[in-house]
Coordinates of C-alpha atoms in Angstrom, one line a residue:
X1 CA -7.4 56.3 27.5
X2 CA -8.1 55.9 31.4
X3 CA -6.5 57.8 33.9
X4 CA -5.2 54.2 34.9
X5 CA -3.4 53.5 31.8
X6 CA -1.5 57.6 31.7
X7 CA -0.4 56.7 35.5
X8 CA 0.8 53.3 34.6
X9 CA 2.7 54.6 31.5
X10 CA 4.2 57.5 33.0
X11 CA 5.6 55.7 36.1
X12 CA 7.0 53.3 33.0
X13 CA 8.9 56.2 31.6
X14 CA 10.1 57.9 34.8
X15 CA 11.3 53.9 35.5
X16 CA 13.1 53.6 31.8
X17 CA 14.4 57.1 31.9
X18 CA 16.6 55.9 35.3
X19 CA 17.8 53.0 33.2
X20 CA 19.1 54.8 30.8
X21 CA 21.2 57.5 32.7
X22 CA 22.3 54.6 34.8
X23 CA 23.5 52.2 32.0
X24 CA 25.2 55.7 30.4
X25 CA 27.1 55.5 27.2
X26 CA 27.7 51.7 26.8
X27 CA 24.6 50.8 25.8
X28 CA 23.9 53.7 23.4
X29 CA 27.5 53.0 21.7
X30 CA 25.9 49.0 20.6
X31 CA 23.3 51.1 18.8
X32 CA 23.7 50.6 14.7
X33 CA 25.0 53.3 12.7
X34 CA 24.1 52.3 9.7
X35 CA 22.0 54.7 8.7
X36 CA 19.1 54.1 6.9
X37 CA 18.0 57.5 5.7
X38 CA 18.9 61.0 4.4
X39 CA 18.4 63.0 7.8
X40 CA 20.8 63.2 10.9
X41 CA 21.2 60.4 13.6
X42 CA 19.9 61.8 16.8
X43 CA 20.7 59.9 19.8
X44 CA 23.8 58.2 20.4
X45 CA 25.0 61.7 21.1
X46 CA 25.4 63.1 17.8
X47 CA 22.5 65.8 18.4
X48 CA 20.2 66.4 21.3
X49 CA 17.2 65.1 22.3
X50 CA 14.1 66.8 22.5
X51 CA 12.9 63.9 25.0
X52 CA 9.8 64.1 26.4
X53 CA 6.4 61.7 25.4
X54 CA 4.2 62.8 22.4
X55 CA 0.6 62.3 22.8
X56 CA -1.3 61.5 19.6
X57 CA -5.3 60.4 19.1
X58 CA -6.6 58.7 16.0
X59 CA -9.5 56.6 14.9
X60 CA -9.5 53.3 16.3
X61 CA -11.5 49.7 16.1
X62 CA -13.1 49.6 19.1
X63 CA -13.2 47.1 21.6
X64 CA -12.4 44.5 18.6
X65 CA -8.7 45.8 18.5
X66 CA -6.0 43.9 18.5
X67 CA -2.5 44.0 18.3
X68 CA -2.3 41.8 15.4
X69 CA -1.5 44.0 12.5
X70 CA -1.9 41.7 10.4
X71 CA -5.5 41.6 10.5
X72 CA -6.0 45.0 11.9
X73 CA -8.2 47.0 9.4
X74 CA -8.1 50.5 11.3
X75 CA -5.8 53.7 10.5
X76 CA -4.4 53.3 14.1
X77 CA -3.3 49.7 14.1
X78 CA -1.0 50.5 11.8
X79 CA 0.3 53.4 13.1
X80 CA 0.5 51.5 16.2
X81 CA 2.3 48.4 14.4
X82 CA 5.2 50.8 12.6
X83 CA 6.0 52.6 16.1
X84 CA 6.2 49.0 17.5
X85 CA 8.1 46.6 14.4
X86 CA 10.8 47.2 12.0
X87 CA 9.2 48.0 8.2
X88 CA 11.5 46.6 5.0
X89 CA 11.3 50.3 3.7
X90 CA 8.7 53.2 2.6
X91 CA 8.4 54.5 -0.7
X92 CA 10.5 58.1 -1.4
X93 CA 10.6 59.5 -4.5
X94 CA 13.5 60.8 -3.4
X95 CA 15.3 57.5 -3.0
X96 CA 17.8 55.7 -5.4
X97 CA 15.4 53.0 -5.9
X98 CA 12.3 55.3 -5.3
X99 CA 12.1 54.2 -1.5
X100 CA 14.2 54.2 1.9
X101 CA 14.9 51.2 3.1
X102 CA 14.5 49.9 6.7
X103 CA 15.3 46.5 8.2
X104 CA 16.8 46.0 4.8
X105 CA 20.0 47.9 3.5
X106 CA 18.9 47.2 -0.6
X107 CA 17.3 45.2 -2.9
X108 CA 18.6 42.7 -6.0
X109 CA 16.2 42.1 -9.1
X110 CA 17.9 39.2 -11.6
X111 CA 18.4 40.2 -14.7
X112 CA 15.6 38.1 -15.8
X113 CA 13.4 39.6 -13.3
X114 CA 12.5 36.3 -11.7
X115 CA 13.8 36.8 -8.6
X116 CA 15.1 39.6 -5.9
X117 CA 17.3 39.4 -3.5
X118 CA 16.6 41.3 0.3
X119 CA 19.5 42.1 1.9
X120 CA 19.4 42.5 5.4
X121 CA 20.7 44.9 7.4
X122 CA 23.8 44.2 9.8
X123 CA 23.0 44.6 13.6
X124 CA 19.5 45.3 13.4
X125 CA 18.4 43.6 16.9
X126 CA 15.4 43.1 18.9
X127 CA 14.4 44.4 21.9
X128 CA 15.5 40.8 23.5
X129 CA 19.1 41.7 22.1
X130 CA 18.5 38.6 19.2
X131 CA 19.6 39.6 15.8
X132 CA 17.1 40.0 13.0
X133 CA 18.2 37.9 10.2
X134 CA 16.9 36.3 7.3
X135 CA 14.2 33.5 9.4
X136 CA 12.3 36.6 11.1
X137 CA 11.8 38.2 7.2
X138 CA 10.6 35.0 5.6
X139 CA 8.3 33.9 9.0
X140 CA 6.8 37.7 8.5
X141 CA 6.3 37.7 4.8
X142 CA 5.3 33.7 4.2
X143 CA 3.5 32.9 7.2
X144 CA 1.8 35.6 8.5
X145 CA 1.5 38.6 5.8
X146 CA 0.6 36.2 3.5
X147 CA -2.1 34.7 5.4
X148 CA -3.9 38.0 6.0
X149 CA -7.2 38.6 5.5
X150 CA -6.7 41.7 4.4
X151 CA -5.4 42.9 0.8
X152 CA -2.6 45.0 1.7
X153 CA -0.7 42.3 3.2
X154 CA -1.3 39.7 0.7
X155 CA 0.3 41.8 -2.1
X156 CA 3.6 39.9 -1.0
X157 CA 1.8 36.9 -1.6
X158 CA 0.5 38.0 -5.2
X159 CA 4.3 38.7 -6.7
X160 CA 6.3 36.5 -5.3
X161 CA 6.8 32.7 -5.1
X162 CA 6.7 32.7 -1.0
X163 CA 6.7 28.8 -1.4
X164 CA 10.1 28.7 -3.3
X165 CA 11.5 31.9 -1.0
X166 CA 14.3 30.8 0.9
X167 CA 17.1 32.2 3.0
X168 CA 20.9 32.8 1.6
X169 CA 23.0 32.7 5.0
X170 CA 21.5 35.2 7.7
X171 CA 21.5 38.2 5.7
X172 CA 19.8 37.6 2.6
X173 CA 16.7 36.4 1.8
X174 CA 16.1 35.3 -2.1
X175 CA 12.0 35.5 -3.3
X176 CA 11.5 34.0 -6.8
X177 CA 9.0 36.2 -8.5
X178 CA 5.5 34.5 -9.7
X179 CA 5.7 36.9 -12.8
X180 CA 8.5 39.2 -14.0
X181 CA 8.3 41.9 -12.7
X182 CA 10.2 45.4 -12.6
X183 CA 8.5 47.2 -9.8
X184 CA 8.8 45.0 -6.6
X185 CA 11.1 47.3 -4.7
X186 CA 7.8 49.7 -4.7
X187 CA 5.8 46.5 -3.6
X188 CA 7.7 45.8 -0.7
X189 CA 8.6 48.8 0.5
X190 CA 5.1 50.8 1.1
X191 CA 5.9 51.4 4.7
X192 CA 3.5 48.3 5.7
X193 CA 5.7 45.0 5.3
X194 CA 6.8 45.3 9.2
X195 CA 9.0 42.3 10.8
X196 CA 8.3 40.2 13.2
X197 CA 10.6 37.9 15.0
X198 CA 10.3 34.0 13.6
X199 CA 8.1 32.0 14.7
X200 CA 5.7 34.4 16.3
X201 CA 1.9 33.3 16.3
X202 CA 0.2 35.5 19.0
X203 CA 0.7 39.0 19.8
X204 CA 1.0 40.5 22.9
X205 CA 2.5 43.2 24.2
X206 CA 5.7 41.5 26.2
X207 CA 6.8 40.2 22.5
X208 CA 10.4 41.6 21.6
X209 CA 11.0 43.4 17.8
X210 CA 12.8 46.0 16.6
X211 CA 10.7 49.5 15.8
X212 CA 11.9 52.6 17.1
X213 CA 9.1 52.4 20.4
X214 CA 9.1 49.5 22.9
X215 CA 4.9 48.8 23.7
X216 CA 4.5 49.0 27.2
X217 CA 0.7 49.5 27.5
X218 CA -2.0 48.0 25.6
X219 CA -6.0 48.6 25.9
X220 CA -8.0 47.7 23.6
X221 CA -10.1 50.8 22.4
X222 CA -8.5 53.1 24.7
X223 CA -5.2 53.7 23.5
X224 CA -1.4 51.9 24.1
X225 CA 1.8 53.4 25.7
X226 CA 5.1 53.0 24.4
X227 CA 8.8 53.8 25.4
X228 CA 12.1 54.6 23.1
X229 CA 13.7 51.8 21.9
X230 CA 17.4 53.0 22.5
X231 CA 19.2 50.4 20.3
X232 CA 16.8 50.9 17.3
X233 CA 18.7 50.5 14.1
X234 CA 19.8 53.5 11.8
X235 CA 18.2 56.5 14.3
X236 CA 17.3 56.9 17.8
X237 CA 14.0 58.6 18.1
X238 CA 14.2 62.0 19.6
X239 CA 10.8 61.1 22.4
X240 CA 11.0 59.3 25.3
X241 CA 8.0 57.9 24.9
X242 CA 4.8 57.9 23.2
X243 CA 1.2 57.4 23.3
X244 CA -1.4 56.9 20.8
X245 CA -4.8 57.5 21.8
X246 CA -8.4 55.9 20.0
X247 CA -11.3 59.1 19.8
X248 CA -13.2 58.2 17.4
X249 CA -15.6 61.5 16.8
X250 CA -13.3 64.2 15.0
X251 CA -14.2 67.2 17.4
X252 CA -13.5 64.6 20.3
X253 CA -10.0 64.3 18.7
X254 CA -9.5 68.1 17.9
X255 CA -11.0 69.2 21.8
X256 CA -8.0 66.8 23.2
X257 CA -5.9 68.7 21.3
X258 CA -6.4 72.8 21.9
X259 CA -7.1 71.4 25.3
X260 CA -3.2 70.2 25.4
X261 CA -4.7 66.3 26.2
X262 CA -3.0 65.6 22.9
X263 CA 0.0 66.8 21.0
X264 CA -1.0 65.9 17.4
X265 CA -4.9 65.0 16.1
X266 CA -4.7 62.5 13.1
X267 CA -7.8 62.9 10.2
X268 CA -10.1 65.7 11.5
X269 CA -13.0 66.5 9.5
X270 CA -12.6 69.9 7.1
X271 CA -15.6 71.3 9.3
X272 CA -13.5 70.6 12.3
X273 CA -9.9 71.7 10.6
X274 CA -11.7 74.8 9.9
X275 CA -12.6 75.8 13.6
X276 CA -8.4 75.3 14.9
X277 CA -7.4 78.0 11.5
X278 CA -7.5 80.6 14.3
X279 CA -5.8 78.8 17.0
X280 CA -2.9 80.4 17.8
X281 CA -1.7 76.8 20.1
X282 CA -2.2 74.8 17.2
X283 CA -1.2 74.5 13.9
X284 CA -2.8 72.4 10.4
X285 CA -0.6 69.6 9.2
X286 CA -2.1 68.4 6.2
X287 CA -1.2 65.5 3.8
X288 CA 0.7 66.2 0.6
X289 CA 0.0 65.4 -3.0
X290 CA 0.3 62.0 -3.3
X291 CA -0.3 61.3 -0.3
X292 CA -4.1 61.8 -0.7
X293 CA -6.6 60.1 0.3
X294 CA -8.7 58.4 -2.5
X295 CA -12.6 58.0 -1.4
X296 CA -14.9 56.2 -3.7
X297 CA -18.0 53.5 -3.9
X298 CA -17.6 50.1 -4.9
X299 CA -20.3 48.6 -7.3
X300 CA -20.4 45.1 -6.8
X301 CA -20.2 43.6 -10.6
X302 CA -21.6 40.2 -8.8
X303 CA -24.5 41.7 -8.1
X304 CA -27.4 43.1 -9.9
X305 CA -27.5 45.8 -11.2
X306 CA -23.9 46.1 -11.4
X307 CA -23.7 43.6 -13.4
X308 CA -24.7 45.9 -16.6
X309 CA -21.5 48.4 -17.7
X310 CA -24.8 50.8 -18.4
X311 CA -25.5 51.3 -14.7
X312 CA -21.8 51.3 -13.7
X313 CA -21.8 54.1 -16.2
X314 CA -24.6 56.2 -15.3
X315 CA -23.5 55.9 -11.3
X316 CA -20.5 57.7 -12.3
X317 CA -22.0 60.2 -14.6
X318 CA -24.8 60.9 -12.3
X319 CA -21.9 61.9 -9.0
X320 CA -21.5 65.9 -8.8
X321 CA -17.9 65.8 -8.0
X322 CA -17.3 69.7 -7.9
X323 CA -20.2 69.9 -5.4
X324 CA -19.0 67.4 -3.4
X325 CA -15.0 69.1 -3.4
X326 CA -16.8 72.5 -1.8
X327 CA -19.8 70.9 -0.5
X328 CA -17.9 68.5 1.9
X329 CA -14.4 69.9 1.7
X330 CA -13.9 73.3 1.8
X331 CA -12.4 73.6 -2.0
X332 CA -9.8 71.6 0.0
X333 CA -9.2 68.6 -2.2
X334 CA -8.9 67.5 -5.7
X335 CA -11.5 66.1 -8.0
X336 CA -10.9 62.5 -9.0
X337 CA -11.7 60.8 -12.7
X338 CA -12.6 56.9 -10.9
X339 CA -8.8 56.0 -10.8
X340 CA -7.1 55.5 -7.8
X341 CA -3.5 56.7 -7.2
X342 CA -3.5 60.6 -8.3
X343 CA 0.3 62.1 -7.9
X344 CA 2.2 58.9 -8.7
X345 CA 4.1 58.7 -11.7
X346 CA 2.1 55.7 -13.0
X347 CA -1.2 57.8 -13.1
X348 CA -3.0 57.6 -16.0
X349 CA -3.7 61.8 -15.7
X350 CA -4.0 61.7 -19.6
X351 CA -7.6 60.4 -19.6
X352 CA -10.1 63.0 -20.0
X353 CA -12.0 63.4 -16.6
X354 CA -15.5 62.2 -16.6
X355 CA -18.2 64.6 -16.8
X356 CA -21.3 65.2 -14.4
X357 CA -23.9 64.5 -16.8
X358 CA -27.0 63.3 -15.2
X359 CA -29.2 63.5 -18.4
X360 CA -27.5 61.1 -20.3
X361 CA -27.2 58.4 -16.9
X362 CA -31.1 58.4 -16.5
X363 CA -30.7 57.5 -19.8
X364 CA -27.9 54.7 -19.7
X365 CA -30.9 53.3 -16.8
X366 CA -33.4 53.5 -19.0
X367 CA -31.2 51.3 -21.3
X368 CA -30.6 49.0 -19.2
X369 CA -33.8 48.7 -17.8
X370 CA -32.6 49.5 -14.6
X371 CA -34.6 53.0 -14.1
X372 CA -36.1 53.1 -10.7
X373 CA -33.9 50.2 -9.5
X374 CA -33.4 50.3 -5.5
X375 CA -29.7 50.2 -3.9
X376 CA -28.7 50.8 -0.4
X377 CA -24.9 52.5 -0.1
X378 CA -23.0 50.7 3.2
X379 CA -20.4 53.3 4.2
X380 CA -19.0 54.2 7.4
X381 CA -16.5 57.3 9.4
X382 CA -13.5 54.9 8.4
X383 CA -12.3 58.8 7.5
X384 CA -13.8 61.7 7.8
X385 CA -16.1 62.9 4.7
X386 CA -16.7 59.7 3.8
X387 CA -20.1 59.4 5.2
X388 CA -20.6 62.9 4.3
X389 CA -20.0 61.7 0.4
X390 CA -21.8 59.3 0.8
X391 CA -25.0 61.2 1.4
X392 CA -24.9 63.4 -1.5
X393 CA -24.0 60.9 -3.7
X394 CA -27.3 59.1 -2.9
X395 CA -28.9 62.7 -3.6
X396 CA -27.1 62.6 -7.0
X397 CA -28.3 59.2 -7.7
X398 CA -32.3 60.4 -6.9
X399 CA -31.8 62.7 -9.2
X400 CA -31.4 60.1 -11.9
X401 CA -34.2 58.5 -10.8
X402 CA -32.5 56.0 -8.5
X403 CA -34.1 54.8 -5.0
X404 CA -31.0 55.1 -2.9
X405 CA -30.1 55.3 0.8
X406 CA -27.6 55.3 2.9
X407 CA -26.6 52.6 5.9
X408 CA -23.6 54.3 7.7
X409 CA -22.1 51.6 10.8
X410 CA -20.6 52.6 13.6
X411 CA -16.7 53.6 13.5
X412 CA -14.2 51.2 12.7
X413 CA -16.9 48.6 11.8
X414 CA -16.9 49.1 7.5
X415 CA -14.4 46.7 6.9
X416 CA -14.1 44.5 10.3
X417 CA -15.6 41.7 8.9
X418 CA -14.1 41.6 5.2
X419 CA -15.5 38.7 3.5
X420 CA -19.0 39.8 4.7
X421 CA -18.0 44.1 3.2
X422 CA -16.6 42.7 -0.1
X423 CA -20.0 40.8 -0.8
X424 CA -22.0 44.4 -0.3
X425 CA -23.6 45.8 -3.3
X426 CA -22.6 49.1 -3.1
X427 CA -20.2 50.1 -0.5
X428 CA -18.5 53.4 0.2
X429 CA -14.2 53.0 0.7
X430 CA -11.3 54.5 0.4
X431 CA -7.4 53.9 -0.8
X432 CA -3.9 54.0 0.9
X433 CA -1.5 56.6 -2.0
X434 CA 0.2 54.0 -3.6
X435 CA 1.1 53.6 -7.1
X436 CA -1.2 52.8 -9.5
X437 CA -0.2 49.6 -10.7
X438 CA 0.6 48.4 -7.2
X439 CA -2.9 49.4 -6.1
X440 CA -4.3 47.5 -9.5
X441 CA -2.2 44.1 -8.4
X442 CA -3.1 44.4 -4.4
X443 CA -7.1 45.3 -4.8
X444 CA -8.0 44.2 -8.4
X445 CA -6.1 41.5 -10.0
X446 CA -7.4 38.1 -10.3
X447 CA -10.8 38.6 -9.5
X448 CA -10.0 39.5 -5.3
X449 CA -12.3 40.0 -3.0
X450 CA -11.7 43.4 -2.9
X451 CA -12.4 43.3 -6.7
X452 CA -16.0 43.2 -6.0
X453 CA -16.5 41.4 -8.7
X454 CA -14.1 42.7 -11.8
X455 CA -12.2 40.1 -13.4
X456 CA -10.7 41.0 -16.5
X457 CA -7.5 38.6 -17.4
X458 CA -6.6 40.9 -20.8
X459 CA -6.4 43.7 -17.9
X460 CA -4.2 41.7 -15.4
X461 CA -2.2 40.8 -19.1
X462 CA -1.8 44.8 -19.7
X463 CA -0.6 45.4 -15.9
X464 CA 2.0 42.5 -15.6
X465 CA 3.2 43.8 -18.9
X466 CA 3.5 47.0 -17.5
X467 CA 5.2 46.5 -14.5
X468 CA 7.7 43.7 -16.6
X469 CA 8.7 46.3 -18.6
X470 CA 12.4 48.0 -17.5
X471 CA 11.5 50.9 -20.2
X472 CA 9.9 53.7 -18.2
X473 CA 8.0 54.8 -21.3
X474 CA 6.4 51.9 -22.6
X475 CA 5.7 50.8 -19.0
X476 CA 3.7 54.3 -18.8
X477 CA 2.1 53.5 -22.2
X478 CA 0.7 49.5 -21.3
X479 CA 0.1 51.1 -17.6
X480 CA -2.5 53.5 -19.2
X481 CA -4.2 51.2 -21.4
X482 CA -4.9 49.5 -18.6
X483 CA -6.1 52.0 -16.4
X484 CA -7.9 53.0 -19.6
X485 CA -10.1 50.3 -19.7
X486 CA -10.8 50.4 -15.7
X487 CA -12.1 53.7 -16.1
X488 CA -14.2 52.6 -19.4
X489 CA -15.8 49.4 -18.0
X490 CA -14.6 49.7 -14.2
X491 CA -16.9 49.1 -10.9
X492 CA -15.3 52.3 -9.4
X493 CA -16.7 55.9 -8.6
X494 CA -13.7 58.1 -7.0
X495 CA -15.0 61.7 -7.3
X496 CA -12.4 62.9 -4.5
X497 CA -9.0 63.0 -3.0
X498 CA -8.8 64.3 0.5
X499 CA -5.5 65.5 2.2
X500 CA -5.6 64.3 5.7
X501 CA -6.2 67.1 7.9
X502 CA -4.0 66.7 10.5
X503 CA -3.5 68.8 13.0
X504 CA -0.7 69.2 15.5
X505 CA 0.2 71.7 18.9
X506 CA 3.0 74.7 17.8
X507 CA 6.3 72.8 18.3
X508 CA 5.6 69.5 17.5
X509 CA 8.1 68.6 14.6
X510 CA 9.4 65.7 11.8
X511 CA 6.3 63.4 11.6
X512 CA 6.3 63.5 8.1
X513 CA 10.0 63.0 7.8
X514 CA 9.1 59.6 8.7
X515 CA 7.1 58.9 5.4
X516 CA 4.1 57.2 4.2
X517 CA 2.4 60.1 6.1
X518 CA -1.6 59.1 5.8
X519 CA -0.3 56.6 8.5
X520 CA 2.2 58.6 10.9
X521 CA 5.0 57.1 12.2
X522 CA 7.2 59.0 15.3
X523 CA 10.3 58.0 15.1
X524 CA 12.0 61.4 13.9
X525 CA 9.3 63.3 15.7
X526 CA 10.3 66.0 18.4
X527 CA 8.2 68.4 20.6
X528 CA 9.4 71.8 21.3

């Protein structure tokens, strides 16, 4: 960020801090109390402050960023959409319902499963002073989510009957289901539906909504400013203010950091993580089972030689997955069997884990005619180690006999242009922690993009028989038959999940009190 942009924002906050000591208690009495969550209400005078503005760097898109979430691919424009918008809820096993809700105070399933219910949350407002009602849900969900390029935001799309969805007075917002299902409170409520006011088509930052931050400072590539939203519903954050910064290069992001440029570094590298263990300014903040990171390498099924469950096969046999756990991480992560989702309760942890066993891949090729065969592995620093895996899985794969190489672009690049990364061959990825049938539905089903070529209808069958089914047992049962057959004929190598290795200055408190922690939000943070 340019010294332009840290004057700008700072004269910003000394600006809204006179505001608020000028306006005094009146203002901060219209704030909500409806509490959305488990922990205390700072603000409206219930507990102190600790005020001040928490700096925080992350990986970024570049020059191409945008402040349309939407169709914002990189780590930091969502972190930088969920300081700025309302979210309907995040998942928390904790929860009643298995998540906390946001902009929403609860969700209705018919008895029949075809339809829920969104209740909305009295007195949520914008930063205009507008109510958020019913309109400003269905404009988020139906016309822009939906329209996404990316995945994530079409899972909406993919359950329910948008079409059909219609509002129920102000506060309620009905969504007929395109399939019974039991388990759409866990679909909409993953911490990345965020709300918009109705009617929006172009982002910019002068746009009213209701997160806990008010954006006052947007560059593209640098970073973007924000200030506390003092009639945010539910909780008043602790900051003042807050600023995200974009470093790309991990020892970029952890230097800002021990030189007190930053207050919290998001995704270091475990080589980087290792050098701030003797820090005594700093401290490691790492991500928490399930909130791993899966990283894996997508064999395009569309494409030869992919095309033959032989070479799928001997890719995954031929990857060196306890080598690559020390190798890349430090012992620091867990091994994965080329499933996504590890630590949620729908993970299939009952099938045996694939073996490293590079004799019998050379001879699956063989087989399959398919020894010698060339392949080229597109991967990128989307987080760190993925690169890293990336090059020693193309050493596995020579040892099989396999002519492979690696083409690494440049940060923030991998999935800018999606239609044009979901046609590669072979390219490296990785996966939000969600649940596993979630994950199956938003990447997998019905031959997506993102499918790289898998289409299996008797799997999709298995799933939305799984997630129809109310009986917790069966629904584990039909959800690991299906997972069952991904990892038989599947188009997926995950050898690893990563913690993120966050790391944060001594002080610095409650980020992960705000859930979904792989993409941080601030509004129960607090420096010291």
């Amino acid at each position: 960020m340019s010294r332009q942009i840290d004057r700008r924002a700072f004269l910003r906050r000394g600006a809204a801090g006179a505001a608020a000591l000028a306006v005094g208690p009146g203002l901060l009495a219209a704030c909500s109390t409806d509490e959305p969550g488990s922990a205390g209400k700072p603000g409206t005078g219930s507990s102190p402050r600790s005020g001040g503005t928490l700096r925080a760097a992350f990986v970024g898109g570049g020059a191409s960023e945008t402040l349309d979430f939407f169709n914002g691919p990189s780590a930091l424009d969502l972190v930088r959409a969920r300081a700025w918008h309302g979210t309907l809820g995040n998942l928390d096993p904790t929860g009643p319902d298995g998540v906390r809700y946001g902009v929403l105070k609860g969700i209705d399933i018919a008895d029949d499963l075809s339809a829920y219910t969104l209740h909305v949350r009295p007195g949520v407002r914008f930063t205009d002073g507008s109510r958020l009602t019913s309109a400003d849900i269905l404009h988020s969900l139906s016309a822009l989510a939906a329209r996404s390029k990316l995945p994530v935001y079409r899972l909406a799309a993919a359950n329910f009957d948008l079409a059909r969805a219609k509002a129920d007075g102000d506060l309620k917002v009905v969504l007929p289901t395109l399939r019974p299902i039991a388990d759409g409170r866990l679909i909409l409520c993953q911490g990345n539906f965020l709300v918009v006011k109705d009617g929006t088509k172009d982002f910019r930052e002068s746009m009213p909504s209701c997160g806990p931050f008010r954006l006052t400072e947007f560059t593209a590539g640098q970073g973007s400013a924000f200030e506390r939203y003092d009639d945010h519903y539910g909780h008043v954050p602790h900051l003042d203010g807050l600023e995200l910064r974009s470093i790309a290069d991990s020892t970029a992001r952890a230097g800002a950091l021990t030189g007190g440029a930053v207050d919290f570094a998001h995704d270091l590298s475990p080589v980087t993580a290792r050098t701030l263990a003797d820090d005594a300014k700093v401290e490691l903040a790492p991500t928490k089972s399930p909130y791993l990171v899966g990283l894996s390498f997508q064999l395009n099924m569309s494409a030869e030689p992919f095309d033959d469950p032989r070479v799928r096969e001997a890719f995954k046999l031929a990857v060196d997955r306890e080598a690559m756990v020390k190798t890349v991480f430090y012992g620091n992560a867990e091994t994965g069997n080329d499933l996504p989702s590890l630590g949620f309760p729908d993970y299939a942890d009952g099938i045996p884990q694939r073996a490293h066993d590079p004799e019998r891949a050379r001879a699956l090729l063989e087989e399959a005619g398919a020894d010698g065969v060339k392949v080229e592995l597109t991967t990128g620093p989307e987080t760190p180690g993925m690169v890293e895996m990336a090059t020693l899985f193309v050493e596995d794969l020579k040892k099989i006999g396999v002519r492979a190489s690696v083409r690494e672009l440049p940060p923030g690049q991998l999935y800018a242009d999606f239609p044009a990364y979901s046609a590669l061959p072979l390219a490296g990825s990785y996966q939000m922690p969600i649940p596993a049938l979630s994950t199956y539905q938003m990447n997998t089903a019905g031959g997506s993009p993102s499918a790289f070529g898998w289409k299996r209808s008797e799997t999709d069958a298995l799933v939305a028989k799984a997630r129809a089914e109310r009986d917790p047992e069966r629904a584990r049962e039909l959800g690991t038959q299906a997972q069952r057959t991904r990892w038989d004929e599947g188009n997926q190598v995950v050898p690893v999940f990563k913690p993120n290795l966050n790391a944060q200055a001594k002080g610095v408190d409650g980020i992960p009190d705000d859930l979904f922690e792989q993409f941080p939000g601030f509004s129960r943070a607090s420096l010291a």
